[in-house]
Coordinates of C-alpha atoms and ligand atoms in Angstrom, one line a residue:
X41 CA -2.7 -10.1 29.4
X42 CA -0.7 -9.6 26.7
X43 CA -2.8 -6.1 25.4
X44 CA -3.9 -7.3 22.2
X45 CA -7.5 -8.3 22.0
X46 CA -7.4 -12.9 21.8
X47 CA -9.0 -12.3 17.4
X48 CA -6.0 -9.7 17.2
X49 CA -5.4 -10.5 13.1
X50 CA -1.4 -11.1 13.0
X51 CA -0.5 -12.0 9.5
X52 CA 1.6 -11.3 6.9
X53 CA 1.3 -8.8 3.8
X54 CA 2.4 -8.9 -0.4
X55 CA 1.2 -7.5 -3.4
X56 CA -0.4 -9.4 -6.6
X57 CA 2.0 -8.1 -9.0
X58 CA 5.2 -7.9 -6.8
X59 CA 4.8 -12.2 -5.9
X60 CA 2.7 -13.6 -8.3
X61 CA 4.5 -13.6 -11.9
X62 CA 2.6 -15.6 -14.4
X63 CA 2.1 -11.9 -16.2
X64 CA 0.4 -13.8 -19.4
X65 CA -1.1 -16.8 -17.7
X66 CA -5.1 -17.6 -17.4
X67 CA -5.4 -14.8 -19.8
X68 CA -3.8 -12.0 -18.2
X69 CA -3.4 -8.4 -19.2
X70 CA -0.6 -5.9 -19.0
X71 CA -0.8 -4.0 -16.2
X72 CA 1.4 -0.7 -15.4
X73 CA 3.4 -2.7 -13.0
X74 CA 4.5 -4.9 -16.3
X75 CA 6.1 -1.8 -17.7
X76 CA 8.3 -0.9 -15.3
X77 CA 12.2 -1.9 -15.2
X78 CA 14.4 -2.7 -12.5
X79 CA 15.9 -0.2 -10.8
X80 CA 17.8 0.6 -7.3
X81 CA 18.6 2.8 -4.5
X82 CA 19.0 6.6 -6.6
X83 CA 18.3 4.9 -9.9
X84 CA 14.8 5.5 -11.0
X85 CA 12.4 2.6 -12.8
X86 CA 12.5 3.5 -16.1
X87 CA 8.4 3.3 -17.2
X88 CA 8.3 1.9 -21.1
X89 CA 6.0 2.1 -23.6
X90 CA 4.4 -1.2 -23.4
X91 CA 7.1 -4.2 -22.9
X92 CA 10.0 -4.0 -24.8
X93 CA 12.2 -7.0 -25.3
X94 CA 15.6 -7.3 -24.1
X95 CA 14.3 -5.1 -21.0
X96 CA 14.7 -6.4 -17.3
X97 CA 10.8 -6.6 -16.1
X98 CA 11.3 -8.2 -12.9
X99 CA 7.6 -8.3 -12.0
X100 CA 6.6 -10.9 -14.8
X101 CA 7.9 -13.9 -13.1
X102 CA 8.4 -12.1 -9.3
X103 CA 8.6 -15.2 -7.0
X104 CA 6.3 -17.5 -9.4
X105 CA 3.8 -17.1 -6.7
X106 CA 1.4 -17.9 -9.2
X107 CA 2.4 -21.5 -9.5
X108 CA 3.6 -22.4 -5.7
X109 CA 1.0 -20.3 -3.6
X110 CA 0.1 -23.9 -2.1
X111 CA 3.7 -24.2 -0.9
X112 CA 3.8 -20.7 0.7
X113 CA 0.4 -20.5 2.4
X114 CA 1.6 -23.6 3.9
X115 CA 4.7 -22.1 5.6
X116 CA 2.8 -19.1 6.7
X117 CA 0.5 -21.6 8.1
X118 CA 3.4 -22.9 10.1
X119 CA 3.9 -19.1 11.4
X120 CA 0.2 -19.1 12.9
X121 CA -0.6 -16.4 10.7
X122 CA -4.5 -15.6 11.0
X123 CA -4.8 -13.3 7.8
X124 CA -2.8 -13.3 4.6
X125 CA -3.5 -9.3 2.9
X126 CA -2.9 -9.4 -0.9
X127 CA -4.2 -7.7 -4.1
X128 CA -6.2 -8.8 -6.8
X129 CA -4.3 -8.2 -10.1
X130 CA -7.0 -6.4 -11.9
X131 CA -5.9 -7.4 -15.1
X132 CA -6.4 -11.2 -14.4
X133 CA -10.7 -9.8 -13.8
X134 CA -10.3 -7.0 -16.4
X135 CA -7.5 -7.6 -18.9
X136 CA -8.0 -4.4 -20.7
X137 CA -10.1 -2.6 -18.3
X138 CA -12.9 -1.7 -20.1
X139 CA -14.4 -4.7 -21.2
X140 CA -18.5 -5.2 -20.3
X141 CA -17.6 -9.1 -19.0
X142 CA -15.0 -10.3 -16.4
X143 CA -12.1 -13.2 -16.9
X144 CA -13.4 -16.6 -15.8
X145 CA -9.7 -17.9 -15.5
X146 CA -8.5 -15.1 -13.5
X147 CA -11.8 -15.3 -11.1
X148 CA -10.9 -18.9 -10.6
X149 CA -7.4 -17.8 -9.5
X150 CA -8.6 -15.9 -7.0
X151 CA -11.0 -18.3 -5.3
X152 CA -8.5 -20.9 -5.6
X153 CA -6.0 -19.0 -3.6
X154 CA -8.8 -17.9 -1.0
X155 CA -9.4 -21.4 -0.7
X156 CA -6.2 -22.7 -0.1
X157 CA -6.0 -19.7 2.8
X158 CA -9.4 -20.6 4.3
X159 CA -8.2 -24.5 4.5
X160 CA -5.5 -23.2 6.6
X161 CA -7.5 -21.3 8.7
X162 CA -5.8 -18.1 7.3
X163 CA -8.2 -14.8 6.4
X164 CA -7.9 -13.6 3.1
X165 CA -7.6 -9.1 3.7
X166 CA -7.6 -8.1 -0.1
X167 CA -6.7 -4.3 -1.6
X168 CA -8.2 -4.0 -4.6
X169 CA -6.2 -1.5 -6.9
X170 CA -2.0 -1.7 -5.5
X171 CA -0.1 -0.3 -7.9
X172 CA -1.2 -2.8 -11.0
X173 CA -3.8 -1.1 -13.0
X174 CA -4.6 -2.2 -16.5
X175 CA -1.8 -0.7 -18.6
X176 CA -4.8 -0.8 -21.4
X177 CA -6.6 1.9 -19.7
X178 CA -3.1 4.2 -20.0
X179 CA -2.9 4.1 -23.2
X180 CA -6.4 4.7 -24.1
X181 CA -7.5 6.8 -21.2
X182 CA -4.8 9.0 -19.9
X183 CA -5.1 6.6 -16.7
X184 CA -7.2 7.9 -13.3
X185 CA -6.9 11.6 -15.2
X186 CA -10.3 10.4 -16.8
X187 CA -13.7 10.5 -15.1
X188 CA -14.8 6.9 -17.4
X189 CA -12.2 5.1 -15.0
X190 CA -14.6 5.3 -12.2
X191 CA -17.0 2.7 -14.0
X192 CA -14.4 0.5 -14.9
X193 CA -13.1 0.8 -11.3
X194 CA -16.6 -0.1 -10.2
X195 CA -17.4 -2.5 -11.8
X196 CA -14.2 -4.7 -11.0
X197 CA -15.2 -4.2 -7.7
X198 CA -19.0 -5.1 -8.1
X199 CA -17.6 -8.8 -9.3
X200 CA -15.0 -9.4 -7.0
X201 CA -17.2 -8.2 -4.1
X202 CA -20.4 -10.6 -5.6
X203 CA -18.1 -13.3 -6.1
X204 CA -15.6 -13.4 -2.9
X205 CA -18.2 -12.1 -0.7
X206 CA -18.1 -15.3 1.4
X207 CA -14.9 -15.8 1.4
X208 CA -13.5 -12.7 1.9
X209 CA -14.7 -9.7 4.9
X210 CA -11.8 -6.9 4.9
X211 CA -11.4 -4.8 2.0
X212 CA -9.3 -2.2 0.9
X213 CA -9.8 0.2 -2.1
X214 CA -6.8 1.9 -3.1
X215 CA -3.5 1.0 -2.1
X216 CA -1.1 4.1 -0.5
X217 CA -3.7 6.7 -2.6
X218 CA -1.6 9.3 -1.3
X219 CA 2.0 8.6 -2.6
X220 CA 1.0 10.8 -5.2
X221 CA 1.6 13.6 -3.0
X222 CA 4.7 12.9 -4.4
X223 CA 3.7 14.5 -8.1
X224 CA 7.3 15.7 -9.0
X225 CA 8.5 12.0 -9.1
X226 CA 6.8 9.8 -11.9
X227 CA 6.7 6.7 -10.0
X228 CA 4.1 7.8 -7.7
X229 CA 1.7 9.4 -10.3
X230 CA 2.4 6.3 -12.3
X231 CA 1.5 3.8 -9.9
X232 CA -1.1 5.2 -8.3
X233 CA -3.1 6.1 -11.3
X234 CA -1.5 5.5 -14.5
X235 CA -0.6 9.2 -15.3
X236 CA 2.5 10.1 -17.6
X237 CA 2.9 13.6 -17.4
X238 CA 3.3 15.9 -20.7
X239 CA 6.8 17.8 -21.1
X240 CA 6.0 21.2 -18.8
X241 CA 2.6 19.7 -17.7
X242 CA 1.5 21.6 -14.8
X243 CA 1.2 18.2 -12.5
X244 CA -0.6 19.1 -9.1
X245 CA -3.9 20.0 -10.5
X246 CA -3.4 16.7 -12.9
X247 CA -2.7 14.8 -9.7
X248 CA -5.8 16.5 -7.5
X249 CA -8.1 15.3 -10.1
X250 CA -6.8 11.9 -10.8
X251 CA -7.2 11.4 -6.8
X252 CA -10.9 12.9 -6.9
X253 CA -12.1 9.9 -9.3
X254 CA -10.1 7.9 -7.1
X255 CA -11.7 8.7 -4.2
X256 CA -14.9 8.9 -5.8
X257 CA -14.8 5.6 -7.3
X258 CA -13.7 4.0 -3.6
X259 CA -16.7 5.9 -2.4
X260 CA -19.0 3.9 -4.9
X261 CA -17.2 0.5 -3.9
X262 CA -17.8 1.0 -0.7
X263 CA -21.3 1.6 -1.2
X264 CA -21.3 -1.4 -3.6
X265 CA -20.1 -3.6 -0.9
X266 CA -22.6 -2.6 1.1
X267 CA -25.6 -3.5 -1.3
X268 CA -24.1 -7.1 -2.1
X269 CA -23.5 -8.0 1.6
X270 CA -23.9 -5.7 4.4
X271 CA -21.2 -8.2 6.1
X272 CA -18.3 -6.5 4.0
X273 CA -15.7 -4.5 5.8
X274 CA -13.9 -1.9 3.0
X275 CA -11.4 0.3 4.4
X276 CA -9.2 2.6 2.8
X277 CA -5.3 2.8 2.6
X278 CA -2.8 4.9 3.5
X279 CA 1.0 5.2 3.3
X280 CA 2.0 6.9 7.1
X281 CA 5.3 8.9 7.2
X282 CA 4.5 11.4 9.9
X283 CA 6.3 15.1 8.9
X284 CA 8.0 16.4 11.9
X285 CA 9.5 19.9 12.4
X286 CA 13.0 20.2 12.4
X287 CA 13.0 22.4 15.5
X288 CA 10.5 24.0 17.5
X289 CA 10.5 27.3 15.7
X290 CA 6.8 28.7 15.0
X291 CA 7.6 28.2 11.0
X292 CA 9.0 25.0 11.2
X293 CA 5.5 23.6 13.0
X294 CA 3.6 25.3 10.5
X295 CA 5.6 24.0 8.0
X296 CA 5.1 20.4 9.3
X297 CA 1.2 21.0 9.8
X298 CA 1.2 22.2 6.0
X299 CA 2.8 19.3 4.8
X300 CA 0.4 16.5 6.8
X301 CA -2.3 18.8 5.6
X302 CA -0.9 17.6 1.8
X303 CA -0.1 14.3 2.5
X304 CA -2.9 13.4 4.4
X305 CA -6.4 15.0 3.2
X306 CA -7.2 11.5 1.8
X307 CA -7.9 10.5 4.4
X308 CA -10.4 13.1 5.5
X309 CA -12.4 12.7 2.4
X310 CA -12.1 8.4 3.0
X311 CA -13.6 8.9 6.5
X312 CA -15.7 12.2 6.6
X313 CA -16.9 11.8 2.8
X314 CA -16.0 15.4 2.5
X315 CA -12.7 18.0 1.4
X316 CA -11.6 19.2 4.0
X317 CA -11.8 23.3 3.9
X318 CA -8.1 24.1 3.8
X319 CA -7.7 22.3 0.4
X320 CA -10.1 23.6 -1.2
X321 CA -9.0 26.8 0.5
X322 CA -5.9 25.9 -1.5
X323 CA -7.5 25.1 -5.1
X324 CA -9.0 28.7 -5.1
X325 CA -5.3 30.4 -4.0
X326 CA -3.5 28.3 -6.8
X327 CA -6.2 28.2 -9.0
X328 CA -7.1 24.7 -9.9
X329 CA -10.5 24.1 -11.5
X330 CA -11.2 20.7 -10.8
X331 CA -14.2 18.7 -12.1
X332 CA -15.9 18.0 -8.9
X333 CA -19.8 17.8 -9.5
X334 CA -22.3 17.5 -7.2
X335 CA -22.8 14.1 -7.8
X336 CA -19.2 13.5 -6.7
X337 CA -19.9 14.8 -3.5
X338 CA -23.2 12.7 -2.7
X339 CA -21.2 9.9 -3.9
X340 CA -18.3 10.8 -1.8
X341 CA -20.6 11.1 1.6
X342 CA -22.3 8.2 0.6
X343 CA -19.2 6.2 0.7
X344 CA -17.5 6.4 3.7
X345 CA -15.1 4.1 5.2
X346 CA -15.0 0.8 7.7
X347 CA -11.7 1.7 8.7
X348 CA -8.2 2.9 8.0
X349 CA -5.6 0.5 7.0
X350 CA -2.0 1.9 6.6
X351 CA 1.5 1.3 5.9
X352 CA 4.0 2.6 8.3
X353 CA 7.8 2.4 7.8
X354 CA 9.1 5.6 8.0
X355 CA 9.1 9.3 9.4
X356 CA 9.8 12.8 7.8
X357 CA 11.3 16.0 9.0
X358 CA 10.9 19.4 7.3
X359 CA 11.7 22.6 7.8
X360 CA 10.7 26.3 7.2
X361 CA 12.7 28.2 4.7
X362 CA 12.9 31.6 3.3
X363 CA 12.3 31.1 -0.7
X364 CA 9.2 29.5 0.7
X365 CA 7.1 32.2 2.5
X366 CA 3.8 30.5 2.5
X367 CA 5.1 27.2 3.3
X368 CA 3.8 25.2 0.6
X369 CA 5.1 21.8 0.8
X370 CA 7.0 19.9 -2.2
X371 CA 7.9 16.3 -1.2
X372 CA 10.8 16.4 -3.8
X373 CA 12.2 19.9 -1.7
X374 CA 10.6 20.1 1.5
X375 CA 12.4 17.0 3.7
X376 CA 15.4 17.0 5.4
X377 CA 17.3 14.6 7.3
X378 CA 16.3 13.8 11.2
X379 CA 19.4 14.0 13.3
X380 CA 18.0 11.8 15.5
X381 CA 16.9 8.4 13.9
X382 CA 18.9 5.9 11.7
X383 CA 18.0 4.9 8.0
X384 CA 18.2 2.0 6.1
X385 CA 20.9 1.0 3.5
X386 CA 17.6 2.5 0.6
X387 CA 17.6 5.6 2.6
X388 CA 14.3 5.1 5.1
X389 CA 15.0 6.6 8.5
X390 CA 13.8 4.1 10.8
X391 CA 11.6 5.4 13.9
X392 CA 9.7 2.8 15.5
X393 CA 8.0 5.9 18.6
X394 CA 6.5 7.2 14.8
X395 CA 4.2 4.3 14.9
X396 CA 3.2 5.1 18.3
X397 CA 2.4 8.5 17.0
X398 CA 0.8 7.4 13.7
X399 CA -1.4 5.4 15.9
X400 CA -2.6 8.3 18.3
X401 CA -2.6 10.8 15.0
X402 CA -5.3 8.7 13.3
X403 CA -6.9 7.6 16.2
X404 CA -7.4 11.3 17.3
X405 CA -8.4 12.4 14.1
X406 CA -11.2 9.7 13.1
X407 CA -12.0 7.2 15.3
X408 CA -12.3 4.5 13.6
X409 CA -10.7 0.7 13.9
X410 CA -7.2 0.6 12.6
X411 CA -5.1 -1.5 10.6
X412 CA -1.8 -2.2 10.2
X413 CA -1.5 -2.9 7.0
X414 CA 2.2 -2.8 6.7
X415 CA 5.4 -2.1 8.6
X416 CA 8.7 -4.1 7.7
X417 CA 12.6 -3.7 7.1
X418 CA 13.8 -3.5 3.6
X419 CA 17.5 -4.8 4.1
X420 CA 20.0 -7.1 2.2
X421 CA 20.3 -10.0 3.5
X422 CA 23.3 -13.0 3.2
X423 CA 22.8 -16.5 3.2
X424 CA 25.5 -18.2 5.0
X425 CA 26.7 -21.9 3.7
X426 CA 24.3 -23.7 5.7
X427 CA 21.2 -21.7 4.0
X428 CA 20.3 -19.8 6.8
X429 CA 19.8 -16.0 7.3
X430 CA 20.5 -14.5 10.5
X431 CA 18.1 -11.5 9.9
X432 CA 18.3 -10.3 13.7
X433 CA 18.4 -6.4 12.3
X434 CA 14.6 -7.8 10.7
X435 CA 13.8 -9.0 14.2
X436 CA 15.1 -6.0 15.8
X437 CA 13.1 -3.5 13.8
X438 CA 10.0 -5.5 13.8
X439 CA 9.7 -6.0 17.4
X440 CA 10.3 -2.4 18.4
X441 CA 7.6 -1.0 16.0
X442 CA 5.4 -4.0 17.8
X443 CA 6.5 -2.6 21.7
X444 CA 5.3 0.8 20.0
X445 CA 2.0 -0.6 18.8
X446 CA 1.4 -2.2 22.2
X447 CA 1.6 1.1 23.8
X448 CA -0.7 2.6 21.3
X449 CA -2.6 0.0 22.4
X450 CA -2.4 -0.7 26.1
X451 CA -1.4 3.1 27.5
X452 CA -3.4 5.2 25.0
X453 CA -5.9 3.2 24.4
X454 CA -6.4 3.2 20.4
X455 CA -8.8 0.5 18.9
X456 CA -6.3 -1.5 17.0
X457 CA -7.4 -4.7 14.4
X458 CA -4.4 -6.3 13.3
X459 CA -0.9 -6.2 12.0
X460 CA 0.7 -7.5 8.6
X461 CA 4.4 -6.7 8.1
X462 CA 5.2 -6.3 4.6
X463 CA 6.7 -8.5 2.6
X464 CA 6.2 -11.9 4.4
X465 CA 7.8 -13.3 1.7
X466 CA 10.9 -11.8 -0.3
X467 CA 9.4 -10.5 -2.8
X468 CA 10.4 -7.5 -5.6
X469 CA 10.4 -4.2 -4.2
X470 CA 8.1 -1.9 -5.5
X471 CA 10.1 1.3 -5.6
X472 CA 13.5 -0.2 -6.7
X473 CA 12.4 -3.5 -8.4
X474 CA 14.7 -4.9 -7.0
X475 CA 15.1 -8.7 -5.2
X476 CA 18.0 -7.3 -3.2
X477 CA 15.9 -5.2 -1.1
X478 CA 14.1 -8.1 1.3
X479 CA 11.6 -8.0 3.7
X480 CA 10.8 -11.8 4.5
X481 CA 10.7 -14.4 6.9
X482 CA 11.1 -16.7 3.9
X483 CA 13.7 -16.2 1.8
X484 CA 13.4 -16.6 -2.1
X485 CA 16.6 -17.6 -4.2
X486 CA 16.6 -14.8 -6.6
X487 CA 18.8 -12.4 -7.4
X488 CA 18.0 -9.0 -9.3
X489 CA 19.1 -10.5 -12.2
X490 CA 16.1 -13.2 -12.3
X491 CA 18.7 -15.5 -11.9
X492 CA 18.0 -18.3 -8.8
X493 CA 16.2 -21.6 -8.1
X494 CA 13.3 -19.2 -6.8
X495 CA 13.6 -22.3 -3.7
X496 CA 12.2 -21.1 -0.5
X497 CA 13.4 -21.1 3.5
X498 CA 12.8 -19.7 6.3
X499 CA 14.9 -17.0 7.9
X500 CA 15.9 -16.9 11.8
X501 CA 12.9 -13.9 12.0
X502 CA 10.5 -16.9 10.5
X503 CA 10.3 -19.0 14.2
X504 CA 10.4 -15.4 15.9
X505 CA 7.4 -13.7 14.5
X506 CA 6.1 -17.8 14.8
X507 CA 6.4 -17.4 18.5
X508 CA 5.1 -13.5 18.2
X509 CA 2.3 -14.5 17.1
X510 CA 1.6 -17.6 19.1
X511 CA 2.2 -15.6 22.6
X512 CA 0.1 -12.7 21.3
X513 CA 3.2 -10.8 21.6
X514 CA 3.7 -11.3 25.5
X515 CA 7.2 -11.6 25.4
X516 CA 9.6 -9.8 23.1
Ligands
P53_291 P1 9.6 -0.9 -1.5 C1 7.2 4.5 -0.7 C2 7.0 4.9 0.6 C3 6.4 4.0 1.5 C4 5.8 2.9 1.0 O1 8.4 -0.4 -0.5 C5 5.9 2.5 -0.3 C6 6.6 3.3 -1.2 C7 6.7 3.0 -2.6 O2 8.0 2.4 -2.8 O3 5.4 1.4 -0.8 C8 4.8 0.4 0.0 O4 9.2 -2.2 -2.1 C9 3.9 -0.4 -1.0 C10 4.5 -1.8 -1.3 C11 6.0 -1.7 -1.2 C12 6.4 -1.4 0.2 O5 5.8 -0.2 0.6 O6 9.9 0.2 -2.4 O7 2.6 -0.5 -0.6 O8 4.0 -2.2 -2.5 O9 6.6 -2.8 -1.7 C13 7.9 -1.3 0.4 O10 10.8 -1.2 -0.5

């Protein structure tokens, strides 16, 4: 007895626009992810203005999972995976956005690829918005900063819902809604919900209110799903980097409970259908009038979640200090190293007990089923001259966040659905956008600067997690 339920979902996890390429095929539109450059570790994406040639866009051919999707569901086939979580790129339904009709070509996609998972026995788990919105809906919107993006929102997930409802149970609305915590950066804000800030823009308020539509337009999916097919599971999805105090001083705890309070009120609004009282405790002290209507709020109760999905890959620490009396938390200025973990080679302090207490933190909170949505080690990795990649450092990390989870499970009793380590297949990294930064059991020949035979193989972690998954993680 291994500790995970015998339908435990073990699979594998990837994003639409960081795999699939094929950024003008079947009638495609831009989306914000098309815009974006490659980067690296300290060297920001640089976000155009619409594509400009000559320009490094290293998500418009990713790993040309468009085209060879039959050849990967295969190998993850041969890992025993049971679900397969990706997005739909919204602008292969929606080019623009806005239009009244949806894309036949890109709805064919989809069900193709469903299809080809459901042959193999594999559940499709599909996020509907991660990090690709139409780029149209920028330019002509302001992004999430305007209330009409609800509709649009809706209605791309009123036709995927009708259309996938047999093929597909577990939803997700929003991918990581809460990276835009992170406001100062642009990434986040960007990503999330298409915002580029003004020159001395006041940004939290901008942020607060892009999230409300956010959250108000998952509240109205969720309520959508419901009305097509009772059947449908729609979760939301959060990125998990539990904020630990430095120490044990008084100030150092509040200053940690401040910070979750920041980071994580998403999620109270997801699952209760409500703000919680010390945020909007917080508008009135700062002063943001937001455009919260009354409507908004049925909506929001209305719509409450199935269950919480989530990524986890890293903790936080932070710490009290004096310029800061009310302890007001700023992701850009509030963290500071943890003496006590490692960190990747991109900087991500690697804490496999935090998953244990992610686990128990959202288990305490809410009660609802859980979903591990994502967990896996960004690292280089070198091909030696046989082709193979001895990615034991992969292995090591994943298997002590899965002793973790099985302790979440077995000793403390949280209701657990499934895991799906990011990245099942190298794909490009959505912070950097770089190849370099890998996270698969397959490899992809591709280097960050496009060149490559984009040829696949499996890594030494590939017959591991293989064997994970086929002793329901008895023995690691
Ligand atoms: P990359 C920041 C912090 C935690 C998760 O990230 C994050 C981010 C954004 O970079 O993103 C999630 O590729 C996201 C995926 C992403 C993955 O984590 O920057 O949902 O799209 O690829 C890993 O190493």
């Amino acid at each position: 007895m291994s500790g995970f339920k015998a339908d435990f979902m073990w699979g594998g996890a990837v994003a639409a626009h960081q795999l699939e390429g094929g950024w003008r095929e079947g009638g495609k539109g831009i989306s914000v992810a098309d815009v974006m450059t490659a980067g690296a570790h300290g060297v920001a994406r640089e976000i155009t203005d619409g594509v400009i040639a000559g320009k490094n866009y290293p998500n418009h051919e990713a790993i040309d999972f468009y085209h060879r999707y039959k050849e990967d569901i295969k190998l993850f086939a041969e890992m025993g995976f049971k679900c397969f979580r990706t997005s739909i790129a919204w602008t292969r339904i929606f080019p623009l956005g806005d239009e009244a009709q949806p894309n036949e070509a890109g709805l064919q996609f989809y069900d193709d690829l469903f299809d080809e998972c459901l042959k193999h026995g594999i559940e499709p788990v599909i996020t509907l918005s991660h990090f690709e919105m139409p780029y149209h809906l920028v330019t002509e919107y302001g992004g999430w900063r305007n209330r009409k993006l609800i509709d649009f929102f809706v209605r791309f997930a009123g036709v995927v819902f009708t259309r996938y409802q047999h093929k597909v149970k577990y939803w997700m609305t929003f991918n990581e809604i809460n990276n835009q915590a992170n406001y100062h950066e642009d990434f986040a804000p960007f990503t999330n919900s298409g915002l580029k800030y003004q020159p001395g823009e006041d940004r939290e308020p901008v942020m607060y209110q892009a999230a409300h539509y956010e959250l108000v337009a998952s509240a109205l999916a969720v309520k959508t799903a419901r009305e097509i097919n009772p059947a449908l599971q729609v979760g939301c999805m959060i990125a998990m980097c539990p904020i630990y105090p430095l120490t044990c001083a008084p100030d150092d705890m509040m200053m940690a409970m401040n910070a979750m309070h920041r980071r994580y009120w998403f999620t109270d609004v997801h699952v209760r259908g409500r703000y919680p009282q010390h945020l909007l405790n917080y508008f009135a002290r700062r002063g943001f009038e937001l455009d919260i209507t009354k409507e908004d709020r049925q909506a929001l109760a209305l719509g409450c979640v199935d269950y919480i999905g989530f990524s986890y890959y890293m903790s936080f620490a932070t710490q009290a200090t004096a310029d800061n009396p009310q302890l007001d938390y700023d992701e850009s200025k509030s963290l500071v190293p943890n003496p006590y973990v490692q960190k990747s080679d991109w900087g991500w302090q690697i804490d496999p007990v935090g998953l244990r207490y992610s686990l128990n933190w959202f288990w305490d909170h809410y009660q609802l089923p859980l979903f591990i949505v994502e967990n896996g080690f960004g690292a280089i990795d070198v091909r030696e001259s046989d082709g193979t990649v001895n990615d034991q450092y992969r292995i090591d990390y994943l298997a002590a966040h899965i002793r973790e989870m099985k302790k979440a499970v077995v000793e403390d009793g949280v209701e657990l659905m499934g895991y799906t380590p990011w990245g099942c297949i190298d794909l490009v990294s959505a912070g950097t956008g770089e190849m370099k930064k890998r996270y698969g059991f397959i490899y992809v020949d591709k280097n960050n600067d496009g060149s490559g035979t984009l040829a696949r193989s499996p890594k030494k972690s590939f017959s591991w997690y293989q064997n994970v998954i086929q002793t329901n993680a008895e023995y690691l």
